[in-house]
mmCIF file of C-alpha atoms in Angstrom:
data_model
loop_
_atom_site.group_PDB
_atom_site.id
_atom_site.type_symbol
_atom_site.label_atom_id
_atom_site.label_comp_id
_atom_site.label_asym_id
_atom_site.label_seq_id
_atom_site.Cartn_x
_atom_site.Cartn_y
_atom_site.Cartn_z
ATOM 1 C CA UNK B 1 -13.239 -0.845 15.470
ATOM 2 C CA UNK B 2 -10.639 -0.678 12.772
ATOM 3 C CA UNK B 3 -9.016 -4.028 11.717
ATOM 4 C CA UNK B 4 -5.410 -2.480 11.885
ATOM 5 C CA UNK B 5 -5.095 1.144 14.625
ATOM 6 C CA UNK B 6 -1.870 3.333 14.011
ATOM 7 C CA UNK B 7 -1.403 6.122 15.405
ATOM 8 C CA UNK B 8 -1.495 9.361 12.607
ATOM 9 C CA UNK B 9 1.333 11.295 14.231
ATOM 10 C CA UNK B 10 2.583 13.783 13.431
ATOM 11 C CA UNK B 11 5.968 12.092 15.096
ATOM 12 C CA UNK B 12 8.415 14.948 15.803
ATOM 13 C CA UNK B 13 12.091 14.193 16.305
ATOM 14 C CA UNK B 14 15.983 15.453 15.980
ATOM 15 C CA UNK B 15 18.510 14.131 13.341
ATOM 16 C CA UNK B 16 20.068 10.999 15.506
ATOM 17 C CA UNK B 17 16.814 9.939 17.629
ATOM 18 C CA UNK B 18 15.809 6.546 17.384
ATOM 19 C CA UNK B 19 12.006 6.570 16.355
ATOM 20 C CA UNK B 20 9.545 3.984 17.651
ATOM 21 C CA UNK B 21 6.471 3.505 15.050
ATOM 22 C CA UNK B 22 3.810 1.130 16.332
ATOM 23 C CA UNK B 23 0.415 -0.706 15.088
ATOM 24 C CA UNK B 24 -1.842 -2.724 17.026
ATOM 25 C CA UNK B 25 -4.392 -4.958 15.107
ATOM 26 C CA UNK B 26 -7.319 -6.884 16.535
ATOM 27 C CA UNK B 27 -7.580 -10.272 13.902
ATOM 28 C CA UNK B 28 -5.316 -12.820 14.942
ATOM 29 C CA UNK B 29 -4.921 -14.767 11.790
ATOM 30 C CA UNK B 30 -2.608 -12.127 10.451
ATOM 31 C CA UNK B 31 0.281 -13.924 9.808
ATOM 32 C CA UNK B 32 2.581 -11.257 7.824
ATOM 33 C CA UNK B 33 3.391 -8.035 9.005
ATOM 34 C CA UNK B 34 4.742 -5.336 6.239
ATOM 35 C CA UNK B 35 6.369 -1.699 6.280
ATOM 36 C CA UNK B 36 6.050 0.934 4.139
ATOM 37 C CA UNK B 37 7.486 4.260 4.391
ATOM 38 C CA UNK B 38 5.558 7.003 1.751
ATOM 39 C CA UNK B 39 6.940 9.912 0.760
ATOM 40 C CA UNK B 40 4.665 12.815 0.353
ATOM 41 C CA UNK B 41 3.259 12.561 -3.246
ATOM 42 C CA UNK B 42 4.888 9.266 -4.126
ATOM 43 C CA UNK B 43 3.609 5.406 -3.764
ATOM 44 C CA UNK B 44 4.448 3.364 -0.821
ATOM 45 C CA UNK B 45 7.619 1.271 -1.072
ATOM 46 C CA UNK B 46 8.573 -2.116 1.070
ATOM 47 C CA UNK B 47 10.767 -1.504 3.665
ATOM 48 C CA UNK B 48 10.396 -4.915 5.186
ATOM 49 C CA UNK B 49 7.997 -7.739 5.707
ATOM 50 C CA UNK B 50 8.350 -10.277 8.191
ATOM 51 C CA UNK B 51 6.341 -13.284 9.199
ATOM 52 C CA UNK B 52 4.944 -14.143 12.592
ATOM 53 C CA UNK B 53 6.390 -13.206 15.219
ATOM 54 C CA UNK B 54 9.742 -11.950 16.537
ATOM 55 C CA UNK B 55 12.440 -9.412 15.036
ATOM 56 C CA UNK B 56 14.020 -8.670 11.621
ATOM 57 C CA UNK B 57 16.767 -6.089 11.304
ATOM 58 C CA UNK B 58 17.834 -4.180 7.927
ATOM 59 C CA UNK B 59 20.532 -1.644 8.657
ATOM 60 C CA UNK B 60 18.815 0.774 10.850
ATOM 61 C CA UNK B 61 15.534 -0.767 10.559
ATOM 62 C CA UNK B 62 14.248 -3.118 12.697
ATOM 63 C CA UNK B 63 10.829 -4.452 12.685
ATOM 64 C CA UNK B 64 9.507 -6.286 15.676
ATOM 65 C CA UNK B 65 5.856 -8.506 15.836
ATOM 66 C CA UNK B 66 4.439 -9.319 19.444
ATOM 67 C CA UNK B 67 1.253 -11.736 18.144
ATOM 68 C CA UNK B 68 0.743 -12.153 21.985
ATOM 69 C CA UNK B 69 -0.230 -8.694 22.446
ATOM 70 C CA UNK B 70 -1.087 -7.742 18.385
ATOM 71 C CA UNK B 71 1.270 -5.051 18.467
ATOM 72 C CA UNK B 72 4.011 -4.621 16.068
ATOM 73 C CA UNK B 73 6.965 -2.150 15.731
ATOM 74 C CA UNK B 74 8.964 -0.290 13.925
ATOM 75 C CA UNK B 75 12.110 1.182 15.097
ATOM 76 C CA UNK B 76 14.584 3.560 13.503
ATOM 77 C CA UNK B 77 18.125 3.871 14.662
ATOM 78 C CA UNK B 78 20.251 7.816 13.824
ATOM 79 C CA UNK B 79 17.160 8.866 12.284
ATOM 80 C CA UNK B 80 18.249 11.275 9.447
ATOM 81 C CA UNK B 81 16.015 13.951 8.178
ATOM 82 C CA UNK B 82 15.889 12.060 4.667
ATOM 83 C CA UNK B 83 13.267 9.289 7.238
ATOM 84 C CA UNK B 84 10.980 11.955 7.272
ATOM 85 C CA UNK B 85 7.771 10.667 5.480
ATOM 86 C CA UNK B 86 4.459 8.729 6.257
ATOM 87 C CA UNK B 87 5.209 5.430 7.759
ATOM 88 C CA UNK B 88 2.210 2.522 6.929
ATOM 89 C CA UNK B 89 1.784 -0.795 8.382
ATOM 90 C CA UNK B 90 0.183 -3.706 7.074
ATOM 91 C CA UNK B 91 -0.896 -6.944 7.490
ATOM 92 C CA UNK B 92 -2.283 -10.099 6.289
ATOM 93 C CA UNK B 93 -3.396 -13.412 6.562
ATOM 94 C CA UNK B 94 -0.970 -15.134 3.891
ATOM 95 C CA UNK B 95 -3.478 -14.729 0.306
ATOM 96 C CA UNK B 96 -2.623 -11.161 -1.467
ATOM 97 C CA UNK B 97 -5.098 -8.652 0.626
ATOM 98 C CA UNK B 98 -3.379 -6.493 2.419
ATOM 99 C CA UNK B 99 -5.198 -4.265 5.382
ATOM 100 C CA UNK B 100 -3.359 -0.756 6.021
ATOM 101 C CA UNK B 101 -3.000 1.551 8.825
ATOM 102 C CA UNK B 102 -3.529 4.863 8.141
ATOM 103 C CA UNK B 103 0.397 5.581 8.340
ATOM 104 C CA UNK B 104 2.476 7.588 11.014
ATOM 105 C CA UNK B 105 3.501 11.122 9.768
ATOM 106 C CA UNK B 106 7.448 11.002 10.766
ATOM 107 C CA UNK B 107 9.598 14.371 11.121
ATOM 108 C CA UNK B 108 13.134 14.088 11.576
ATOM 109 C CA UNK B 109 14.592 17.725 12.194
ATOM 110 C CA UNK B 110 18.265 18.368 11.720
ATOM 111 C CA UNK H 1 14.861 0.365 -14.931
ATOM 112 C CA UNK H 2 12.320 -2.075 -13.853
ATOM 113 C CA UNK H 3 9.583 -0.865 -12.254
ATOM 114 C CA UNK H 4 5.788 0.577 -12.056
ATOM 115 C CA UNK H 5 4.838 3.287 -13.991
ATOM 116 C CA UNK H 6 1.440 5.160 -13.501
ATOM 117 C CA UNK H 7 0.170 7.484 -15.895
ATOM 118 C CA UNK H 8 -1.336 10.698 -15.608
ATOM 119 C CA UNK H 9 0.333 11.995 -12.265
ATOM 120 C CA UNK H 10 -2.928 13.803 -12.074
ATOM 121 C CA UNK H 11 -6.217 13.566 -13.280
ATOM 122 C CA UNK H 12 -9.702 15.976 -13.528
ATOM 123 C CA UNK H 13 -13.071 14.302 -14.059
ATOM 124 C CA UNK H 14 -16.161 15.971 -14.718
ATOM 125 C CA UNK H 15 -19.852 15.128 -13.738
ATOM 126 C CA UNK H 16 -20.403 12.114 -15.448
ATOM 127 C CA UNK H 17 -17.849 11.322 -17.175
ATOM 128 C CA UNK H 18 -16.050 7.956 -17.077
ATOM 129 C CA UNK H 19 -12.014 8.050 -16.775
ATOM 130 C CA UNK H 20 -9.278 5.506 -17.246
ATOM 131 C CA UNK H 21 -5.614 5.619 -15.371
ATOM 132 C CA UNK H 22 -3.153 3.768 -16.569
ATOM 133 C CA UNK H 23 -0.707 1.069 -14.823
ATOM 134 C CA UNK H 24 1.881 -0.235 -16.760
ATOM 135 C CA UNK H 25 4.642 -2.758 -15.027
ATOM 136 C CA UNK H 26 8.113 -4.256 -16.828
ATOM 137 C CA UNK H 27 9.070 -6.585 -13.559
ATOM 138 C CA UNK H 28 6.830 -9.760 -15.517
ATOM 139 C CA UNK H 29 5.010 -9.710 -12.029
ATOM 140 C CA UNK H 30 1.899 -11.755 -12.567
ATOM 141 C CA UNK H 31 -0.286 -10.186 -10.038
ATOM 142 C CA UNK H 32 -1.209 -6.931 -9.888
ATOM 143 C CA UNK H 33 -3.396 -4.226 -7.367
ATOM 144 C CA UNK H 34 -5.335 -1.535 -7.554
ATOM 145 C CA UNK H 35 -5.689 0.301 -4.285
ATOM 146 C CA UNK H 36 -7.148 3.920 -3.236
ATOM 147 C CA UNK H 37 -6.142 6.257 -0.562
ATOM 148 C CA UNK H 38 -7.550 8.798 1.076
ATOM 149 C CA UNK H 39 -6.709 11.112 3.631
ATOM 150 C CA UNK H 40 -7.129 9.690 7.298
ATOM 151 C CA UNK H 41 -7.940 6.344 5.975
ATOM 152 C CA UNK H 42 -5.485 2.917 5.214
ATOM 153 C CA UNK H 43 -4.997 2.060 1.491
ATOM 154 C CA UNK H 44 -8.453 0.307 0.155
ATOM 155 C CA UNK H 45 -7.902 -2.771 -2.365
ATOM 156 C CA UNK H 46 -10.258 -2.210 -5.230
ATOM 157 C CA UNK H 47 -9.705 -4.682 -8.017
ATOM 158 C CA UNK H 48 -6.517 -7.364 -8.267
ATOM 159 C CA UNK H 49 -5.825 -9.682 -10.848
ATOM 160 C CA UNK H 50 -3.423 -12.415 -10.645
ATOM 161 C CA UNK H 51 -3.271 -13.748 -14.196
ATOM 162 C CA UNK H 52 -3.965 -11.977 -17.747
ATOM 163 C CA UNK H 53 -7.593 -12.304 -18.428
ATOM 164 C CA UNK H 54 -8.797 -13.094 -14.871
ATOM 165 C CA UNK H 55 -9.365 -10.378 -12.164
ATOM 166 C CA UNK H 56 -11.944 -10.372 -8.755
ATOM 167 C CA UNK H 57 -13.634 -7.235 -6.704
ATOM 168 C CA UNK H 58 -11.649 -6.121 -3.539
ATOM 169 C CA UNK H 59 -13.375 -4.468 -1.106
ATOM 170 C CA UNK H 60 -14.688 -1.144 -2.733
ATOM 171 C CA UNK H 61 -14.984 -2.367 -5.910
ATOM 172 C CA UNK H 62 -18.481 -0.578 -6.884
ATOM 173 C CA UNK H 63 -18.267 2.230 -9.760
ATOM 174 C CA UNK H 64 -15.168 0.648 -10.555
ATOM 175 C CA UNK H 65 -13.590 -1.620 -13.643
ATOM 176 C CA UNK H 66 -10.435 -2.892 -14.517
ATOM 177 C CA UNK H 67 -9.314 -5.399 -17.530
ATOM 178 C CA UNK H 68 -6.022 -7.827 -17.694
ATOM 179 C CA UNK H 69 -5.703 -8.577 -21.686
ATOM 180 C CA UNK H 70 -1.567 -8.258 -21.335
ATOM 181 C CA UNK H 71 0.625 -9.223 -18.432
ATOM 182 C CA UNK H 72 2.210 -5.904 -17.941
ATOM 183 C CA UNK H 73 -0.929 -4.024 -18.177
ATOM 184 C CA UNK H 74 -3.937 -3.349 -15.378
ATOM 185 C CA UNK H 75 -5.951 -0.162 -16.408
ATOM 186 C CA UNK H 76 -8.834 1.393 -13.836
ATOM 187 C CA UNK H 77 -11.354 2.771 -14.942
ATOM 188 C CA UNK H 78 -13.259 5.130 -12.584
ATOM 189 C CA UNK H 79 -17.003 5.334 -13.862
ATOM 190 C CA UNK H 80 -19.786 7.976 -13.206
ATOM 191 C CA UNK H 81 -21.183 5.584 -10.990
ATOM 192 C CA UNK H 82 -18.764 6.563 -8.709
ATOM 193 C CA UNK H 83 -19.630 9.532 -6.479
ATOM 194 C CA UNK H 84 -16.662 10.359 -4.436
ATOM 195 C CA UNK H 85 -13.900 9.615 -6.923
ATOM 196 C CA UNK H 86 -11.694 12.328 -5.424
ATOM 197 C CA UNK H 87 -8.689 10.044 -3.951
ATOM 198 C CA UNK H 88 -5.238 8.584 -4.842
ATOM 199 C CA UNK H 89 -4.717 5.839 -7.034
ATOM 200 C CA UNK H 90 -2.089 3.442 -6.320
ATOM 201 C CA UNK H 91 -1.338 0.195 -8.518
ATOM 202 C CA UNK H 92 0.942 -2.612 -7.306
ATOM 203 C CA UNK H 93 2.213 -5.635 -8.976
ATOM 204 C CA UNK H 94 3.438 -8.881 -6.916
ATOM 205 C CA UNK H 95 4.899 -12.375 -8.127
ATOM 206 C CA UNK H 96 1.841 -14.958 -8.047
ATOM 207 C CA UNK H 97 1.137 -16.045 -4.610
ATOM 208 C CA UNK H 98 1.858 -20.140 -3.964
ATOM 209 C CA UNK H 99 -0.058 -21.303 -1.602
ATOM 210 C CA UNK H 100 -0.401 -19.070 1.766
ATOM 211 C CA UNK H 101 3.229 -17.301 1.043
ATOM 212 C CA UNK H 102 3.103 -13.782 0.986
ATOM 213 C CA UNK H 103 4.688 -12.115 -2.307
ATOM 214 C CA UNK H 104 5.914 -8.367 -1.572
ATOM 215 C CA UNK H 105 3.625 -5.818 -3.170
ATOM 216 C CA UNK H 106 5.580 -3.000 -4.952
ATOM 217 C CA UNK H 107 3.651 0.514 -5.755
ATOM 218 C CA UNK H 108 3.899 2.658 -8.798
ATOM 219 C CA UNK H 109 3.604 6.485 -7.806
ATOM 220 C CA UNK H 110 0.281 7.007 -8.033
ATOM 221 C CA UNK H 111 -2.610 9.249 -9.800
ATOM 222 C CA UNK H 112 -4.155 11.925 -7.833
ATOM 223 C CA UNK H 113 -7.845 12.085 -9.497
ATOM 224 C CA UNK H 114 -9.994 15.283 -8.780
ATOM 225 C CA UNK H 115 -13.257 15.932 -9.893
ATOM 226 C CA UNK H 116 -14.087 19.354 -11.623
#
């Protein structure tokens, strides 16, 4: 069983949708809880990072932890076409290594 | 700009040959990552470094090596010994870690290595 489970997608949805991207993980130590969003050919870059558990909200983005039930979120509010890309989670235990899922494939359609 | 910058985009290796990709970084990050990615699979850490001169194996580090002589500077170099070097090569760079606080990992765009 895979440290960190995410579903591949892909995630199809119209312009204006609010997208729900989810990870569940099975080591409870994790302690922070990042997202990436990857655009096809490009490097991943930080959306947000937050640590233990509860909500964080940048504009549209808000990231969510449940360490109850190892499940964390992602949700995106009037998703715009420009949101579609490959959305990775990761976690760790508070040192440097990170452990990725294998990233949500998002399509926003306008 | 500051920033990451990887160099070649893309990258052919023959049978046997060793090959070295480039990460350069101008954010004076101490740490820095090298990770690979393949399709279907989460980003693997290979080699990180978080101080010139000093760098330890991540968790696929075999047919793999890396050097830290300047701060801005973290080359990879994929070796023969390496039998399935076809991937995606991503370097990071990070702040130095204090204690158990996470530092934010930043990516360069990458090297797409294929073998002939």
């Amino acid at each position: 069983q895979k440290e960190v489970e995410q579903d591949p997608g892909p995630l199809s949805v119209p312009e204006g949708a609010i997208v729900s991207l989810n990870c569940t993980y099975s080591n409870s130590a994790f302690q922070y809880f990042m997202w990436y969003r990857q655009y096809s050919r490009k490097g991943p870059e930080l959306l947000m990072y937050t640590y233990s558990s509860g909500n964080k909200e940048d504009g549209r983005f808000t990231a969510q932890v449940d360490k109850s039930s190892k499940y964390i979120s992602l949700f995106i509010r009037d998703s715009q076409p420009s949101d579609s890309a490959t959305y990775l989670c990761a976690m760790n235990t508070g040192f440097q290594k990170l452990v990725f899922g294998t990233g949500t494939r998002l399509l926003v359609s306008p | 700009d500051g920033g990451i910058t990887q160099s070649p985009k893309y990258l052919f290796r023959k049978e046997g040959q060793n090959v070295t990709l480039s990460c350069e970084q101008n954010l004076n990050h101490d740490a820095m990552y090298w990770y690979r990615q393949d399709p279907g699979q989460g980003l693997r850490l290979i080699y990180y470094s978080q101080i010139v001169n000093d760098f330890q194996k991540g968790d696929i580090a075999e047919g793999y090596s890396v050097s830290r002589e300047k701060k801005e500077s973290f080359p990879l170099t994929v070796t023969s010994a390496q039998k399935n070097p076809t991937a995606f090569y991503l370097c990071a760079s990070s702040t130095k870690p204090t204690g158990l606080e996470y530092q934010p990992q930043h990516f360069g765009d990458g090297t797409r290595l294929s073998i002939l």
